[in-house]
CSV table of C-alpha atoms and ligand atoms in Angstrom, one decimal:
chain,number,residue,atom,x,y,z
A,236,MET,CA,114.1,116.1,86.6
A,237,LEU,CA,111.8,113.2,86.0
A,238,HIS,CA,108.2,114.0,84.9
A,239,ILE,CA,105.6,111.5,85.3
A,240,LYS,CA,102.4,112.5,83.2
A,241,ASP,CA,98.9,111.6,83.5
A,242,ILE,CA,100.5,107.8,83.1
A,243,SER,CA,97.4,104.9,83.2
A,244,PHE,CA,97.8,101.2,83.4
A,245,SER,CA,96.0,98.2,83.3
A,246,TYR,CA,97.0,94.4,83.5
A,247,ASN,CA,95.3,93.2,80.0
A,248,GLY,CA,93.3,96.2,79.6
A,249,ILE,CA,90.7,95.3,82.0
A,250,ARG,CA,92.1,95.1,85.5
A,251,LEU,CA,92.9,99.3,86.1
A,252,VAL,CA,96.0,99.5,88.0
A,253,PHE,CA,96.7,102.8,88.4
A,254,ASP,CA,94.4,105.8,86.9
A,255,GLY,CA,95.7,109.8,85.8
A,256,VAL,CA,99.2,110.0,88.0
A,257,SER,CA,101.2,112.8,87.5
A,258,ILE,CA,104.2,112.8,89.7
A,259,ASN,CA,107.4,115.2,89.4
A,260,VAL,CA,111.0,114.5,91.0
A,261,LYS,CA,113.1,116.9,91.5
A,262,LYS,CA,117.3,116.9,91.3
A,263,GLY,CA,118.1,116.0,94.3
A,264,SER,CA,115.0,114.9,96.2
A,265,VAL,CA,113.2,112.2,97.4
A,266,VAL,CA,109.8,111.9,96.6
A,267,GLY,CA,107.9,108.7,98.2
A,268,ILE,CA,104.6,107.5,98.1
A,269,VAL,CA,102.5,105.8,100.5
A,270,GLY,CA,99.3,103.6,100.7
A,271,PRO,CA,98.1,100.4,101.3
A,272,SER,CA,99.4,96.7,99.6
A,273,GLY,CA,97.3,96.9,96.4
A,274,ALA,CA,96.8,100.7,95.9
A,275,GLY,CA,99.7,100.1,92.8
A,276,LYS,CA,102.1,101.4,94.2
A,277,SER,CA,104.6,98.8,92.3
A,278,THR,CA,103.3,98.0,89.5
A,279,LEU,CA,103.7,102.6,89.2
A,280,LEU,CA,107.4,102.4,89.7
A,281,LYS,CA,108.2,99.2,87.3
A,282,SER,CA,106.5,101.7,84.8
A,283,VAL,CA,108.9,104.2,85.2
A,284,ALA,CA,112.0,101.3,85.3
A,285,GLY,CA,110.8,100.6,81.7
A,286,LEU,CA,108.9,97.3,82.5
A,287,ILE,CA,105.8,97.8,81.9
A,288,THR,CA,103.9,99.3,78.9
A,289,VAL,CA,101.1,102.3,80.2
A,290,ASP,CA,98.2,102.7,79.0
A,291,LYS,CA,98.7,106.8,78.2
A,292,GLY,CA,100.7,109.0,79.6
A,293,GLU,CA,104.5,109.2,79.2
A,294,ILE,CA,107.4,109.4,81.8
A,295,ILE,CA,110.2,111.8,80.9
A,296,LEU,CA,113.3,111.6,82.6
A,297,ASP,CA,116.0,114.3,81.9
A,298,GLY,CA,114.3,115.1,78.6
A,299,THR,CA,114.0,111.4,77.5
A,300,LYS,CA,111.2,109.6,77.3
A,301,ILE,CA,111.4,106.7,79.2
A,302,GLN,CA,110.6,103.9,76.9
A,303,SER,CA,108.6,100.8,77.1
A,304,PRO,CA,109.7,97.0,77.3
A,305,GLN,CA,108.5,95.9,73.7
A,306,ASN,CA,111.0,99.0,72.2
A,307,LYS,CA,113.8,97.8,73.8
A,308,LEU,CA,116.3,94.9,73.2
A,309,VAL,CA,116.5,94.5,77.0
A,310,PRO,CA,113.9,96.0,79.0
A,311,GLY,CA,114.4,99.0,81.5
A,312,ASP,CA,116.6,101.9,81.4
A,313,ASP,CA,120.4,102.5,82.4
A,314,GLU,CA,120.3,105.5,84.0
A,315,VAL,CA,117.0,104.0,86.6
A,316,GLY,CA,118.4,101.7,89.8
A,317,PHE,CA,115.6,99.8,90.8
A,318,VAL,CA,115.3,98.4,93.7
A,319,ASN,CA,112.7,95.9,95.1
A,320,GLN,CA,111.6,92.9,97.2
A,321,SER,CA,112.6,90.6,93.8
A,322,PHE,CA,116.4,90.9,94.1
A,323,GLU,CA,117.6,90.3,90.3
A,324,LEU,CA,120.9,89.2,91.0
A,325,ASP,CA,123.0,86.6,89.4
A,326,ASP,CA,123.2,83.4,92.0
A,327,PHE,CA,126.3,82.5,90.4
A,328,TYR,CA,128.3,85.5,90.5
A,329,THR,CA,129.7,86.5,94.0
A,330,CYS,CA,128.7,89.1,95.9
A,331,GLU,CA,131.5,91.6,94.7
A,332,GLU,CA,131.1,90.3,91.3
A,333,ASN,CA,127.4,91.4,91.3
A,334,ILE,CA,128.6,94.7,92.6
A,335,LEU,CA,131.5,95.4,89.9
A,336,ARG,CA,129.1,94.1,86.8
A,337,SER,CA,127.2,97.5,87.4
A,338,LEU,CA,130.6,99.2,87.7
A,339,LEU,CA,131.5,99.2,83.9
A,340,HIS,CA,131.3,102.8,83.6
A,341,LEU,CA,134.3,103.6,85.9
A,342,SER,CA,137.7,102.8,85.0
A,343,LYS,CA,139.2,99.4,86.4
A,344,GLU,CA,140.6,101.4,89.6
A,345,GLN,CA,137.6,103.1,90.3
A,346,ARG,CA,135.5,100.2,90.2
A,347,VAL,CA,137.9,98.4,93.1
A,348,VAL,CA,137.3,101.6,95.3
A,349,PHE,CA,133.5,102.0,94.8
A,350,CYS,CA,133.4,98.2,95.0
A,351,ASP,CA,134.8,98.6,98.5
A,352,GLN,CA,133.0,101.2,99.2
A,353,LEU,CA,129.3,99.9,98.7
A,354,ILE,CA,130.9,96.4,100.5
A,355,ILE,CA,131.8,98.3,103.8
A,356,LEU,CA,128.4,100.6,103.5
A,357,LEU,CA,126.1,97.6,103.1
A,358,GLY,CA,128.2,95.7,105.9
A,359,LEU,CA,128.7,93.2,103.4
A,360,GLU,CA,132.7,92.3,103.5
A,361,GLU,CA,132.1,89.0,105.2
A,362,VAL,CA,130.5,87.8,102.3
A,363,ARG,CA,131.8,89.1,99.7
A,364,HIS,CA,133.2,85.9,98.4
A,365,LEU,CA,129.9,83.8,98.6
A,366,GLN,CA,127.6,83.3,95.5
A,367,GLY,CA,124.5,85.2,95.6
A,368,ARG,CA,122.4,81.9,95.7
A,369,HIS,CA,124.2,81.5,98.8
A,370,LEU,CA,123.2,85.1,100.7
A,371,SER,CA,120.3,85.3,102.9
A,372,GLY,CA,117.5,87.1,102.4
A,373,GLY,CA,119.0,90.1,104.0
A,374,GLU,CA,122.3,90.2,102.3
A,375,GLN,CA,120.4,89.7,98.9
A,376,GLN,CA,118.7,93.0,99.8
A,377,ARG,CA,121.1,95.0,100.8
A,378,LEU,CA,123.2,93.6,97.7
A,379,SER,CA,120.8,94.2,95.8
A,380,ILE,CA,121.0,98.1,96.9
A,381,ALA,CA,124.7,98.0,96.4
A,382,ALA,CA,124.5,96.8,92.7
A,383,ALA,CA,121.7,100.0,91.9
A,384,LEU,CA,123.9,102.2,93.6
A,385,ALA,CA,126.6,100.9,91.7
A,386,LYS,CA,125.1,102.4,88.5
A,387,GLU,CA,125.4,105.7,89.6
A,388,PRO,CA,121.3,105.8,88.4
A,389,LYS,CA,119.8,109.7,87.6
A,390,ILE,CA,117.1,108.3,89.3
A,391,LEU,CA,117.0,105.5,92.4
A,392,LEU,CA,113.1,103.6,92.6
A,393,LEU,CA,112.8,102.1,95.9
A,394,ASP,CA,110.3,99.6,96.6
A,395,GLU,CA,110.2,99.0,100.5
A,396,PRO,CA,113.6,99.0,100.1
A,397,PHE,CA,114.3,98.6,103.7
A,398,VAL,CA,112.2,95.9,105.1
A,399,HIS,CA,114.9,93.2,106.0
A,400,LEU,CA,117.7,95.8,107.5
A,401,ASP,CA,118.2,96.9,111.1
A,402,VAL,CA,117.5,100.2,112.3
A,403,HIS,CA,120.9,101.2,112.6
A,404,LEU,CA,122.0,100.3,109.1
A,405,ARG,CA,118.7,102.0,107.1
A,406,LYS,CA,120.0,105.0,109.3
A,407,LYS,CA,123.9,104.1,107.5
A,408,LEU,CA,122.5,103.5,104.6
A,409,GLY,CA,119.8,106.7,104.4
A,410,LYS,CA,122.9,109.2,105.2
A,411,TYR,CA,124.5,107.8,102.6
A,412,ILE,CA,122.0,108.1,100.4
A,413,ARG,CA,120.5,111.0,101.2
A,414,ASP,CA,124.1,112.7,100.2
A,415,LEU,CA,124.2,111.3,97.3
A,416,CYS,CA,121.0,113.2,96.1
A,417,GLU,CA,122.4,117.0,97.0
A,418,ILE,CA,126.6,115.5,96.0
A,419,ARG,CA,125.1,113.9,92.7
A,420,GLY,CA,121.4,115.4,92.6
A,421,MET,CA,120.5,112.0,92.5
A,422,MET,CA,116.6,111.5,92.4
A,423,ILE,CA,114.4,109.4,95.2
A,424,LEU,CA,111.1,108.0,94.6
A,425,LEU,CA,109.7,105.5,97.0
A,426,VAL,CA,106.8,103.3,97.3
A,427,THR,CA,106.5,102.1,100.9
A,428,HIS,CA,103.1,101.6,103.1
A,429,GLU,CA,105.2,102.4,106.1
A,430,GLY,CA,104.6,106.0,106.3
A,431,GLU,CA,107.2,107.1,108.7
A,432,GLU,CA,110.0,105.7,107.0
A,433,ALA,CA,108.7,108.3,103.9
A,434,LEU,CA,108.2,110.7,106.6
A,435,SER,CA,111.9,110.5,107.3
A,436,TRP,CA,112.7,110.4,104.2
A,437,SER,CA,110.8,112.5,101.6
A,438,ASP,CA,111.1,115.9,100.7
A,439,GLU,CA,107.4,115.6,99.4
A,440,ILE,CA,105.4,112.4,99.8
A,441,TYR,CA,101.8,111.8,97.7
A,442,CYS,CA,99.5,109.3,99.4
A,443,MET,CA,97.8,106.7,96.7
A,444,PHE,CA,94.4,104.5,97.2
A,445,ASN,CA,92.9,102.3,95.2
A,446,GLY,CA,95.0,103.5,91.7
A,447,LYS,CA,95.0,107.3,92.6
A,448,LEU,CA,97.3,110.0,94.2
A,449,THR,CA,94.7,111.7,96.6
A,450,ARG,CA,96.9,114.1,98.0
A,451,LYS,CA,100.5,115.8,98.0
A,452,TYR,CA,101.7,116.6,101.6
A,453,ALA,CA,105.0,118.1,103.1
A,454,PRO,CA,106.4,116.0,105.5
A,455,GLN,CA,105.3,117.8,108.6
A,456,ASN,CA,101.9,118.2,106.9
A,457,ALA,CA,101.2,114.5,106.4
A,458,TYR,CA,102.3,114.0,110.4
A,459,SER,CA,100.7,116.8,112.1
A,460,LYS,CA,97.7,118.3,109.4
A,461,PRO,CA,96.3,115.5,107.8
A,462,LYS,CA,93.7,116.1,105.4
A,463,SER,CA,91.9,112.6,106.4
A,464,LEU,CA,92.0,110.1,109.2
A,465,LYS,CA,92.8,107.2,106.4
A,466,GLU,CA,95.6,109.2,105.2
A,467,GLY,CA,96.8,110.7,108.2
A,468,ARG,CA,96.8,107.2,110.0
A,469,PHE,CA,100.4,106.0,107.4
A,470,PHE,CA,102.0,108.0,109.3
A,471,GLY,CA,101.3,107.2,113.3
A,472,GLU,CA,98.3,106.8,115.3
A,473,LEU,CA,95.8,109.5,114.9
A,474,ASN,CA,92.4,109.9,116.9
A,475,SER,CA,89.2,110.6,115.4
A,476,VAL,CA,86.7,112.1,117.3
A,477,ARG,CA,83.5,114.1,116.9
A,478,ILE,CA,82.8,117.3,118.5
A,479,GLY,CA,79.2,118.8,117.6
A,480,LYS,CA,79.0,118.0,113.5
A,481,LYS,CA,83.1,118.8,113.4
A,482,GLN,CA,85.2,115.5,112.7
A,483,VAL,CA,88.3,116.8,114.8
A,484,LEU,CA,91.7,114.6,114.1
A,485,PHE,CA,94.6,114.5,116.4
A,486,ARG,CA,97.7,112.6,117.5
A,487,PRO,CA,98.2,110.4,120.5
A,488,THR,CA,100.7,113.6,122.2
A,489,GLU,CA,97.8,116.3,121.2
A,490,PHE,CA,96.2,117.1,124.3
A,491,ALA,CA,95.9,118.5,127.4
A,492,PHE,CA,94.4,117.9,131.0
A,493,GLU,CA,93.3,121.6,131.2
A,494,GLY,CA,91.5,123.7,129.1
A,495,GLU,CA,89.3,126.5,129.0
A,496,GLY,CA,87.4,126.7,125.9
A,497,SER,CA,88.5,123.9,123.9
A,498,ASN,CA,86.8,120.5,123.9
A,499,GLU,CA,87.0,118.6,126.8
A,500,LEU,CA,86.3,114.8,126.2
A,501,SER,CA,85.4,112.2,128.8
A,502,ILE,CA,86.9,109.3,128.4
A,503,SER,CA,87.4,105.6,130.3
A,504,PHE,CA,90.8,103.8,130.8
A,505,GLN,CA,90.8,100.4,128.8
A,506,TYR,CA,94.4,99.2,129.0
A,507,ASP,CA,98.3,100.7,128.8
A,508,GLU,CA,101.5,99.6,126.5
A,509,PHE,CA,104.9,100.5,127.7
A,510,ARG,CA,106.9,101.4,124.5
A,511,GLY,CA,110.5,102.0,125.8
A,512,PHE,CA,110.4,106.1,126.5
A,513,TYR,CA,106.5,106.5,126.4
A,514,THR,CA,103.2,104.9,127.0
A,515,ALA,CA,100.2,104.6,125.0
A,516,SER,CA,97.2,104.4,127.1
A,517,TYR,CA,94.2,103.1,125.3
A,518,PHE,CA,90.3,104.6,126.0
A,519,LYS,CA,87.5,104.4,125.1
A,520,LEU,CA,85.2,107.2,124.8
A,521,GLU,CA,81.1,107.8,125.5
A,522,ASN,CA,80.4,106.5,122.0
A,523,GLY,CA,82.2,103.4,122.7
A,524,ARG,CA,84.8,104.7,120.1
A,525,GLU,CA,88.7,104.2,120.9
A,526,ILE,CA,91.3,106.9,121.7
A,527,VAL,CA,95.0,106.1,122.4
A,528,LEU,CA,97.4,108.8,124.3
A,529,TYR,CA,101.1,109.3,124.4
A,530,ALA,CA,102.3,110.2,128.1
A,531,ASP,CA,105.3,109.4,130.3
A,532,ALA,CA,103.7,106.4,131.9
A,533,SER,CA,100.2,105.5,132.4
A,534,LEU,CA,97.5,107.3,132.3
A,535,ASN,CA,95.2,105.1,133.5
A,536,LYS,CA,94.0,107.3,136.3
A,537,ILE,CA,92.4,110.1,133.3
A,538,SER,CA,89.3,110.8,133.1
A,539,LYS,CA,89.1,113.6,131.2
A,540,ILE,CA,90.9,115.1,128.9
A,541,TYR,CA,91.1,118.8,126.3
A,542,VAL,CA,92.0,118.3,122.5
A,543,GLY,CA,91.3,120.6,119.2
A,544,ILE,CA,92.9,123.9,121.3
B,775,ADP,P1,101.1,97.4,95.7
B,775,ADP,O1,102.7,98.1,95.2
B,775,ADP,O2,100.9,98.5,96.0
B,775,ADP,O3,101.0,96.5,97.3
B,775,ADP,P2,101.0,96.4,93.5
B,775,ADP,O4,101.0,97.6,92.2
B,775,ADP,O5,101.4,95.4,93.6
B,775,ADP,O6,100.1,97.4,94.8
B,775,ADP,O7,99.3,95.6,93.2
B,775,ADP,C1,97.9,96.7,92.0
B,775,ADP,C2,97.1,95.7,92.5
B,775,ADP,O8,97.5,95.4,90.7
B,775,ADP,C3,96.7,94.5,92.7
B,775,ADP,O9,95.5,94.6,93.1
B,775,ADP,C4,97.5,93.1,92.2
B,775,ADP,O10,96.9,92.3,92.4
B,775,ADP,C5,97.9,93.9,90.8
B,775,ADP,N1,98.3,92.7,89.9
B,775,ADP,C6,100.2,92.8,90.6
B,775,ADP,N2,100.8,92.5,89.5
B,775,ADP,C7,99.4,91.8,88.6
B,775,ADP,C8,99.2,90.5,87.3
B,775,ADP,N3,101.2,90.4,87.1
B,775,ADP,N4,98.6,90.4,87.2
B,775,ADP,C9,97.0,90.7,87.5
B,775,ADP,N5,97.6,91.6,88.6
B,775,ADP,C10,98.4,91.9,88.9
């Protein structure tokens, strides 16, 4: 289990990046942290990886405190795998060597088998003998995920790990990593500004703004019962209308064309966007605010809907 206990961090003791953060990650589970750029997410992960020293609080992994960099010869923790955008790979090692050097805890035979598995999983067959410096950004990203998995860490920290990956590889890798969580009890802490990615991955999701965790959600509730517009919008388009004194939040599919006893809204069509299996239609309300509705086809003939049923 990972316990992050009330940690705070500032650069040079002046610039407060995050404050009073507490999170628990259970064995075999994935915890997502979602928030805008600059919220402090990456810095938070660096503290869990033992790469920076927190000002306050402590981080305990399976009963052992994560050491800060000044207490270690080599900063970082062997039990922690960290994938971020700075791909700390050896430029002169080949792709395969970069993976193998993370497999020293295994026997020689096991190393070869596991290395092959990771190369195939991440689609690196064609570049396995190329040096790190000759790999594209996407290949480096996949290699850094492979190298992190090769360590067989207790916890894997993922900082926007899939930005360069196509949707098929995301799904395949997602399934593999989830399986590792279940089979080996590995923990994952994932940070992203793409809430939808967190929805499909996480068992629990925290929202983070300006260095503070604002709320914890089950993924279903982050989508269907957000407590604020600011949080809810991270997980997909969300409408906000004022009815009487009440603010009503609803997703673009949560409306009806008829409805007794529900809230009637007069809307005027603006434009639509075809998005494959649905079309998003944008409307203006009488007060000038915009809302969006999803349906099989454009709703350009609609001027009244019912919400909050
Ligand atoms: P996020 O991952 O949510 O985008 P970061 O953790 O990268 O946020 O950054 C949080 C804040 O810390 C930002 O305001 C950023 O400018 C600041 N910051 C990041 N790195 C440094 C640094 N080395 N020195 C000073 N401020 C930094």
